[in-house]
């Protein structure tokens, strides 16, 4: 094997008149600007498609003759000028964030994620989490939020899927040429690649940094494929979710610790860090280390200050979905770090990896590390926030369930990135430019009613026709690639019907998503889909994890069904589900089917992508659909039940699917008047767009993160580090003092001023309490009456609290408090008292885990 002694890079050679193409190609703003996509397609349509829509590679491969030709084409040059002007105007306009917050322009928010789904040519994502991360950056750009993204630069990315002749999933891994992607290598002031070093067991590991510009937002990818590393270390960032458990902890160290160091090396000093899932939670340790060194703080001081500027978003509803490392592995990689850099004991360190305070941790849980070091924790839908509280309730002893400090921000999608060209044009005509600049404005979406039914229906039908054409072409290629017969290839051109009711199902083939539920009763399904007067068809796509044998069996079962002569024209499975396949499906399907086991879908976003494209959702009441569903925007499967008998659940819910198809969905779709328009269906399309469109998008989502978390984090962090961390040190001292003296607090006397039999609706129930605060003062605590209505089993429901007023202090440090409850309803109520920590900088009174209930 020849060993090269050096490298050189070759860049596209463009006529000077076309130089703006480089700027456009290297800013992913083009991924949500239809005019820019059309510009690249105009250069060479077939080449553009064959290169997986990679503009950088396109510019390098298109012929010089073609480049000279378009440089002298007035039409193309006008198109180029228009797109270039759009990009420059976008980058310089006054944004939502500037109008509402006007903080300094420097990026003070760093968003960390293990994967980003930005466009299909950048294979650094595997599924929904990655697309959500990519959409987060795109909306942060649209809103002007001063944010940077941090991720890992996977050379291999996620696997490419293909099926064997018997329908078994096979995996193929392709290497990505970073020098032919829309990203650039970050260099230092000398022009050399910027290198960051990390101490690994017995060696140093080096990483370089790649930059992707996403509109206004830079995304930095960390890459260990550098000459300074040995072969094993070069491969740490080789593949997304590849390798073994040791590879995983190495990647998460690179992401968390290396990510913070890389930002600092580029003179980016974020005041707020957002951990999208627990993969990046080690960043909290590095931020603590930085504070210790910069301000000469103790570990506890730095930990307390750091808490208020970290945000943690969890996406998993089950413990099995969380990264957990053994103590042995954590000790191998962090033993020296926590002893020398953080200056703490093993007991202190391993406590960071568990929220269960009453027993020694058996392992190191990354979600728990994130929760212990983030002041703001949230799930990704209203239901998921509730599920997260149930999953982690053991870590919040004595705290009432509904007050467990886990919030939620429901996910969304970046509307323009998932909207078809045809629908985009239609919206622009009837909704105006405001739709593009503010897709979260409900008033704009109300103008959907102004679109004539004929136009919106014909537009949607065109997308369905393109989906069918795409599916046939894709299916034909699949058959050729696996050596199918001529008759199979010819048959592929006849599958599906461009006018039939088309139902899409595309997702990761995890067993809980129940991809084969629709096939529970084949005879009944065949009766539905083979009706020649009212045909129904299914387009299915998705990948199973390479090690998920059960998921692969589900795919194989579906492939077997597609070979049945009765079903093969009505059921199609598309291989290698990616952002391009997803685009055709969400733009062209009439119905989006989703039937996971509730409550195992944290949010789900694929169904949100069909909304603006005119598709309707048909789903279990799980994730976002639990809060988004109403009878006029789609259909539900069940009423939110959860079952212990899973076989019974599958049987029952499969029948619900068939019933809804037969009695509701199919009749509404095929009910046509003399004008051949399904007026009832179109009304539902418009209702779905109007009600769901302005809510389930990432502009709304990111704006909520800003108002709920980012600004609060920024203000607290700024206050705590001001004047050499004066307020931070004071807060840490206050916390230490409170913890040390908390157990001395006790209630000494409790009384109320009326007999319960005398209380009427509208009366005030007044209570008094005497409390021994020990060495603490009334400024340190808040005393509350906690009350609720009693139900049959003696429990309370819909509990509430009211704050008691401090009246006086005796010579023996006994404090008198009085409070009142306004009686607004009849019935029997229960009440008690509680004492909580009180400080103006606390995010919530439960963050310290201290609460004193009256006996």
XYZ file of N, CA and C in Angstrom, residues 710-825:
348
model
N -33.585 30.032 28.192
C -32.335 30.680 27.792
C -32.137 32.031 28.471
N -33.149 32.859 28.440
C -33.007 34.203 29.028
C -32.836 34.106 30.541
N -33.619 33.224 31.180
C -33.473 33.042 32.629
C -32.079 32.538 32.985
N -31.587 31.585 32.175
C -30.239 31.068 32.412
C -29.198 32.168 32.251
N -29.352 32.924 31.191
C -28.404 34.012 30.906
C -28.361 35.014 32.064
N -29.532 35.422 32.525
C -29.585 36.448 33.568
C -28.990 35.940 34.877
N -29.296 34.687 35.219
C -28.750 34.132 36.460
C -27.238 33.964 36.367
N -26.780 33.414 35.252
C -25.335 33.211 35.079
C -24.597 34.552 35.137
N -25.149 35.561 34.445
C -24.513 36.875 34.434
C -24.431 37.450 35.836
N -25.525 37.306 36.591
C -25.536 37.843 37.957
C -24.558 37.108 38.862
N -24.446 35.789 38.676
C -23.620 34.982 39.573
C -22.127 35.160 39.344
N -21.709 35.457 38.104
C -20.260 35.597 37.846
C -19.794 37.050 37.902
N -20.728 37.984 38.083
C -20.365 39.399 38.144
C -19.473 39.662 39.363
N -18.548 40.608 39.203
C -17.648 41.011 40.303
C -16.920 39.808 40.902
N -16.256 39.057 40.028
C -15.461 37.913 40.465
C -16.322 36.885 41.224
N -17.502 36.639 40.696
C -18.423 35.617 41.235
C -18.892 35.934 42.660
N -19.030 37.207 42.966
C -19.437 37.590 44.329
C -20.786 36.973 44.703
N -21.793 37.163 43.827
C -23.127 36.625 44.127
C -23.113 35.099 44.099
N -22.294 34.518 43.218
C -22.203 33.063 43.145
C -21.629 32.468 44.418
N -20.603 33.098 44.939
C -20.003 32.618 46.182
C -20.990 32.764 47.345
N -21.713 33.872 47.339
C -22.699 34.086 48.404
C -23.813 33.049 48.326
N -24.264 32.746 47.126
C -25.318 31.741 46.950
C -24.839 30.374 47.416
N -23.628 30.013 47.044
C -23.090 28.719 47.441
C -22.948 28.628 48.964
N -22.503 29.714 49.581
C -22.379 29.741 51.046
C -23.757 29.621 51.689
N -24.736 30.314 51.111
C -26.102 30.241 51.645
C -26.640 28.814 51.553
N -26.399 28.156 50.429
C -26.854 26.778 50.268
C -26.196 25.856 51.292
N -24.894 25.994 51.454
C -24.168 25.143 52.407
C -24.697 25.342 53.818
N -24.928 26.595 54.186
C -25.451 26.910 55.511
C -26.844 26.323 55.705
N -27.676 26.446 54.654
C -29.041 25.938 54.744
C -29.047 24.420 54.904
N -28.233 23.732 54.118
C -28.159 22.269 54.196
C -27.710 21.831 55.588
N -26.718 22.516 56.127
C -26.167 22.139 57.433
C -27.172 22.330 58.558
N -28.058 23.319 58.413
C -28.956 23.670 59.527
C -30.415 23.302 59.292
N -30.682 22.660 58.146
C -32.070 22.378 57.780
C -32.752 21.438 58.776
N -32.059 20.431 59.242
C -32.695 19.427 60.099
C -33.147 19.979 61.446
N -32.652 21.151 61.809
C -33.048 21.730 63.103
C -34.409 22.420 63.045
N -34.940 22.611 61.833
C -36.255 23.243 61.698
C -37.338 22.293 62.202
N -38.321 22.820 62.949
C -39.448 21.978 63.372
C -40.671 22.840 63.688
N -41.822 22.248 63.462
C -43.086 22.895 63.818
C -43.323 22.662 65.311
N -43.670 23.740 66.031
C -43.907 23.603 67.472
C -45.378 23.747 67.834
N -46.153 24.432 66.984
C -47.582 24.610 67.308
C -48.353 24.914 66.027
N -49.541 24.319 65.902
C -50.406 24.550 64.740
C -51.830 24.712 65.251
N -52.547 25.733 64.761
C -53.949 25.917 65.167
C -54.711 26.674 64.090
N -56.055 26.475 64.063
C -56.897 27.248 63.154
C -57.984 27.912 63.979
N -58.599 28.974 63.441
C -59.459 29.818 64.251
C -60.945 29.500 64.134
N -61.326 28.506 63.337
C -62.737 28.166 63.196
C -62.920 26.674 63.214
N -64.047 26.232 63.683
C -64.406 24.830 63.537
C -64.715 24.570 62.065
N -64.331 23.392 61.605
C -64.537 23.092 60.179
C -66.019 23.119 59.816
N -66.911 22.826 60.774
C -68.348 22.786 60.465
C -68.915 24.165 60.166
N -68.217 25.224 60.564
C -68.730 26.575 60.385
C -68.339 27.198 59.051
N -67.452 26.554 58.323
C -66.923 27.195 57.118
C -67.914 27.092 55.967
N -68.147 28.213 55.312
C -69.043 28.281 54.156
C -68.231 28.667 52.911
N -68.830 28.399 51.748
C -68.194 28.827 50.502
C -68.013 30.344 50.540
N -66.838 30.792 50.236
C -66.526 32.221 50.288
C -65.825 32.631 51.550
N -65.900 31.785 52.620
C -65.196 32.081 53.864
C -63.691 31.883 53.683
N -62.965 32.418 54.645
C -61.526 32.188 54.676
C -61.211 31.267 55.851
N -60.460 30.215 55.556
C -59.991 29.291 56.576
C -58.620 29.781 57.012
N -58.530 30.293 58.249
C -57.302 30.922 58.741
C -56.576 29.980 59.685
N -55.290 29.832 59.456
C -54.475 28.944 60.289
C -53.234 29.689 60.773
N -52.741 29.249 61.923
C -51.527 29.818 62.511
C -50.537 28.695 62.792
N -49.265 29.020 62.709
C -48.227 28.036 63.007
C -47.076 28.721 63.716
N -46.501 28.004 64.661
C -45.269 28.447 65.304
C -44.161 27.486 64.895
N -43.050 28.059 64.472
C -41.975 27.245 63.886
C -40.645 27.630 64.514
N -39.910 26.611 64.898
C -38.548 26.819 65.390
C -37.627 26.721 64.178
N -37.081 27.850 63.744
C -36.187 27.875 62.586
C -34.743 27.592 62.945
N -34.483 27.290 64.203
C -33.109 27.003 64.602
C -32.221 28.204 64.354
N -31.174 28.019 63.585
C -30.232 29.106 63.315
C -30.532 29.812 61.987
N -31.646 29.459 61.362
C -32.027 30.103 60.105
C -32.975 31.262 60.373
N -33.166 32.104 59.344
C -34.048 33.259 59.491
C -35.239 33.132 58.543
N -36.297 33.911 58.757
C -37.447 33.879 57.853
C -37.085 34.221 56.404
N -35.958 34.909 56.208
C -35.531 35.235 54.839
C -35.027 34.007 54.086
N -34.694 32.938 54.820
C -34.143 31.733 54.209
C -35.224 30.762 53.745
N -36.439 30.936 54.232
C -37.462 29.913 53.991
C -38.784 30.538 53.571
N -39.617 29.696 52.993
C -40.999 30.070 52.699
C -41.898 29.029 53.350
N -42.845 29.492 54.161
C -43.777 28.601 54.842
C -45.104 28.630 54.085
N -45.647 27.455 53.802
C -46.849 27.358 52.980
C -47.906 26.477 53.642
N -49.175 26.829 53.388
C -50.278 25.908 53.654
C -50.482 25.112 52.361
N -50.462 23.792 52.477
C -50.633 22.922 51.308
C -51.964 22.209 51.485
N -52.870 22.335 50.513
C -54.226 21.824 50.720
C -54.810 21.267 49.423
N -55.839 20.453 49.579
C -56.517 19.877 48.422
C -57.790 19.174 48.843
N -58.670 18.938 47.901
C -59.946 18.296 48.165
C -59.758 16.797 48.347
N -60.369 16.236 49.410
C -60.270 14.811 49.663
C -61.259 14.043 48.796
N -60.806 12.924 48.257
C -61.684 12.041 47.492
C -61.922 10.777 48.311
N -62.642 9.822 47.735
C -63.129 8.666 48.486
C -62.034 7.899 49.212
N -60.875 7.771 48.597
C -59.804 6.970 49.207
C -58.954 7.748 50.206
N -59.373 8.978 50.488
C -58.649 9.775 51.458
C -57.514 10.587 50.890
N -57.199 10.391 49.591
C -56.151 11.172 48.954
C -56.699 12.527 48.538
N -55.776 13.434 48.271
C -56.194 14.743 47.781
C -56.003 14.810 46.284
N -56.708 15.743 45.649
C -56.540 15.943 44.217
C -56.564 17.435 43.921
N -55.935 17.815 42.813
C -55.864 19.223 42.423
C -55.331 20.080 43.572
N -54.230 19.633 44.132
C -53.698 20.323 45.299
C -53.167 21.707 44.954
N -53.125 22.549 45.974
C -52.628 23.909 45.798
C -51.925 24.318 47.086
N -51.382 25.524 47.067
C -50.744 26.022 48.284
C -50.917 27.532 48.346
N -50.778 28.052 49.541
C -50.771 29.499 49.729
C -49.654 29.834 50.704
N -49.013 30.960 50.487
C -47.855 31.351 51.297
C -48.333 31.993 52.596
N -47.718 31.614 53.697
C -48.055 32.175 55.011
C -47.205 33.410 55.281
N -47.769 34.324 56.038
C -47.080 35.570 56.394
C -46.361 35.419 57.738
N -45.145 35.954 57.791
C -44.399 35.952 59.047
C -44.931 37.076 59.928
N -45.297 36.720 61.190
C -45.890 37.724 62.088
C -44.885 38.241 63.109
N -44.200 37.327 63.778
C -43.307 37.776 64.861
C -42.293 36.693 65.199
N -41.338 37.096 66.037
C -40.302 36.175 66.501
C -40.161 36.335 68.009
N -40.121 35.187 68.692
C -39.967 35.235 70.145
C -38.482 35.283 70.502
N -38.216 35.462 71.780
C -36.834 35.510 72.234
C -36.115 34.184 72.046
N -36.887 33.101 71.984
C -36.273 31.767 71.817
C -36.223 31.349 70.351
N -36.357 32.323 69.445
C -36.274 32.081 67.993
C -37.427 31.230 67.469
N -38.587 31.324 68.145
C -39.809 30.689 67.637
C -40.532 31.738 66.797
N -40.860 31.383 65.575
C -41.461 32.333 64.640
C -42.935 32.012 64.437
N -43.754 33.064 64.467
C -45.197 32.909 64.273
C -45.553 33.247 62.833
N -46.365 32.382 62.220
C -46.839 32.577 60.841
C -48.352 32.451 60.805
N -48.939 33.177 59.878
C -50.387 33.046 59.667
C -50.681 33.002 58.170
N -51.658 32.181 57.801
C -52.052 32.092 56.398
C -53.539 31.832 56.291
N -54.073 32.033 55.106
C -55.510 31.819 54.926
C -55.772 31.144 53.582
N -56.805 30.313 53.577
C -57.264 29.638 52.369
C -58.668 30.132 52.076
N -58.889 30.697 50.890
C -60.229 31.124 50.488
C -60.992 29.903 49.988
N -62.139 29.621 50.600
C -62.898 28.408 50.295
C -63.830 28.669 49.116
N -63.475 28.111 47.972
C -64.215 28.377 46.735
C -65.156 27.244 46.335
N -65.076 26.110 47.044
C -65.867 24.953 46.646
C -66.317 24.205 47.877
